[in-house]
mmCIF file of C-alpha atoms in Angstrom:
data_model
loop_
_atom_site.group_PDB
_atom_site.id
_atom_site.type_symbol
_atom_site.label_atom_id
_atom_site.label_comp_id
_atom_site.label_asym_id
_atom_site.label_seq_id
_atom_site.Cartn_x
_atom_site.Cartn_y
_atom_site.Cartn_z
ATOM 1 C CA UNK A 1 -0.013 0.405 0.431
ATOM 2 C CA UNK A 2 1.358 3.338 -0.696
ATOM 3 C CA UNK A 3 0.836 6.731 1.167
ATOM 4 C CA UNK A 4 -1.504 8.196 -1.660
ATOM 5 C CA UNK A 5 -4.110 5.311 -1.061
ATOM 6 C CA UNK A 6 -4.944 6.507 2.704
ATOM 7 C CA UNK A 7 -7.491 9.541 2.935
ATOM 8 C CA UNK A 8 -6.706 12.964 3.775
ATOM 9 C CA UNK A 9 -8.309 11.978 7.417
ATOM 10 C CA UNK A 10 -6.715 8.231 7.631
ATOM 11 C CA UNK A 11 -3.001 10.020 7.386
ATOM 12 C CA UNK A 12 -4.157 12.124 9.453
ATOM 13 C CA UNK A 13 -5.227 10.467 12.211
ATOM 14 C CA UNK A 14 -2.584 7.992 11.577
ATOM 15 C CA UNK A 15 0.047 10.306 11.866
ATOM 16 C CA UNK A 16 -1.777 11.157 15.493
ATOM 17 C CA UNK A 17 -1.997 8.092 16.607
ATOM 18 C CA UNK A 18 1.878 7.733 15.941
ATOM 19 C CA UNK A 19 0.518 4.551 13.622
ATOM 20 C CA UNK A 20 2.747 5.777 10.557
ATOM 21 C CA UNK A 21 5.436 3.663 8.734
ATOM 22 C CA UNK A 22 6.872 4.981 5.551
ATOM 23 C CA UNK A 23 9.692 3.589 3.316
ATOM 24 C CA UNK A 24 12.221 5.912 1.304
ATOM 25 C CA UNK A 25 14.475 3.794 -0.249
ATOM 26 C CA UNK A 26 16.793 1.663 2.500
ATOM 27 C CA UNK A 27 15.040 3.864 5.414
ATOM 28 C CA UNK A 28 11.640 2.913 7.166
ATOM 29 C CA UNK A 29 11.009 6.348 8.900
ATOM 30 C CA UNK A 30 7.298 6.140 11.735
ATOM 31 C CA UNK A 31 6.331 9.733 11.436
ATOM 32 C CA UNK A 32 4.051 10.763 13.649
ATOM 33 C CA UNK A 33 1.957 14.713 14.063
ATOM 34 C CA UNK A 34 -1.289 15.999 15.222
ATOM 35 C CA UNK A 35 -0.919 19.250 12.858
ATOM 36 C CA UNK A 36 -2.500 18.423 9.921
ATOM 37 C CA UNK A 37 -0.629 20.566 7.332
ATOM 38 C CA UNK A 38 1.955 17.855 7.870
ATOM 39 C CA UNK A 39 -0.054 15.286 6.603
ATOM 40 C CA UNK A 40 -1.349 17.356 3.991
ATOM 41 C CA UNK A 41 2.314 18.081 2.877
ATOM 42 C CA UNK A 42 3.409 14.384 3.427
ATOM 43 C CA UNK A 43 0.145 13.234 0.862
ATOM 44 C CA UNK A 44 1.590 16.093 -1.656
ATOM 45 C CA UNK A 45 5.053 14.259 -2.013
ATOM 46 C CA UNK A 46 5.159 11.279 -0.413
ATOM 47 C CA UNK A 47 2.350 9.421 -2.049
ATOM 48 C CA UNK A 48 4.216 7.304 -4.333
ATOM 49 C CA UNK A 49 5.785 5.487 -1.265
ATOM 50 C CA UNK A 50 5.382 2.579 0.668
ATOM 51 C CA UNK A 51 3.898 2.804 3.489
ATOM 52 C CA UNK A 52 6.002 -0.332 5.086
ATOM 53 C CA UNK A 53 4.189 -2.617 7.597
ATOM 54 C CA UNK A 54 7.701 -4.413 9.893
ATOM 55 C CA UNK A 55 8.413 -3.755 13.329
ATOM 56 C CA UNK A 56 12.136 -2.541 13.167
ATOM 57 C CA UNK A 57 12.475 1.359 12.075
ATOM 58 C CA UNK A 58 15.299 3.268 11.245
ATOM 59 C CA UNK A 59 14.301 6.664 12.382
ATOM 60 C CA UNK A 60 11.148 8.685 14.335
ATOM 61 C CA UNK A 61 10.428 11.765 14.159
ATOM 62 C CA UNK A 62 7.932 13.659 16.086
ATOM 63 C CA UNK A 63 6.105 17.385 14.496
ATOM 64 C CA UNK A 64 4.304 18.947 17.319
ATOM 65 C CA UNK A 65 3.221 22.013 19.491
ATOM 66 C CA UNK A 66 5.750 22.709 22.458
ATOM 67 C CA UNK A 67 4.072 21.947 26.324
ATOM 68 C CA UNK A 68 3.115 24.572 27.904
ATOM 69 C CA UNK A 69 2.411 28.602 27.039
ATOM 70 C CA UNK A 70 3.466 28.251 23.861
ATOM 71 C CA UNK A 71 1.127 26.175 22.746
ATOM 72 C CA UNK A 72 -1.491 28.885 23.389
ATOM 73 C CA UNK A 73 0.529 32.416 22.914
ATOM 74 C CA UNK A 74 2.048 32.555 19.380
ATOM 75 C CA UNK A 75 1.708 28.646 19.007
ATOM 76 C CA UNK A 76 5.297 27.091 18.412
ATOM 77 C CA UNK A 77 5.963 24.041 16.475
ATOM 78 C CA UNK A 78 8.930 21.868 17.267
ATOM 79 C CA UNK A 79 10.015 18.649 15.247
ATOM 80 C CA UNK A 80 11.995 16.210 16.761
ATOM 81 C CA UNK A 81 14.411 13.504 15.503
ATOM 82 C CA UNK A 82 14.849 10.415 17.822
ATOM 83 C CA UNK A 83 13.956 11.894 20.658
ATOM 84 C CA UNK A 84 15.482 14.765 20.353
ATOM 85 C CA UNK A 85 14.828 17.810 19.385
ATOM 86 C CA UNK A 86 17.819 19.423 16.802
ATOM 87 C CA UNK A 87 16.644 22.658 16.273
ATOM 88 C CA UNK A 88 14.112 26.028 18.184
ATOM 89 C CA UNK A 89 11.274 25.564 17.935
ATOM 90 C CA UNK A 90 9.384 28.215 15.062
ATOM 91 C CA UNK A 91 5.851 29.466 14.415
ATOM 92 C CA UNK A 92 3.558 26.966 14.345
ATOM 93 C CA UNK A 93 2.457 28.199 10.369
ATOM 94 C CA UNK A 94 5.939 26.472 9.578
ATOM 95 C CA UNK A 95 5.397 22.773 10.837
ATOM 96 C CA UNK A 96 5.045 21.322 6.961
ATOM 97 C CA UNK A 97 7.991 23.494 6.472
ATOM 98 C CA UNK A 98 10.031 21.203 9.633
ATOM 99 C CA UNK A 99 9.114 18.358 8.213
ATOM 100 C CA UNK A 100 10.430 19.832 4.359
ATOM 101 C CA UNK A 101 13.511 20.781 6.054
ATOM 102 C CA UNK A 102 14.386 17.799 8.417
#
C-alpha cells in the first residue's frame, strides 16, 4: 500500500496515533504529528512511497506543539528526531516546512 492510498482523514488519524511508517529507499521512518499541514504535505510529496508494516524503524520523527503556554500564545512547533529536538521551536505555521527541511 502506498501513502497516497490513504484518505487525508486516514493519514491524519495515523499520524496522530503514531501509526505511520513510510519507506523511503532503504529506510523506514515512523512519523507522528497532530498538525494537519504535515499530513497534507506528506500526501503532496510522498504519495507514491510505500507504507511499511514491519516492526523495525530506522528513524522516529515527531512534529508537534511544545508543552506550556507557547502552545496557546504565539503557537510554535517543534521537530523531534529520535526524541532529540535539534532545532529551536518555529512558528506553528511552519509545521510542514519543519518536516520538509528535516
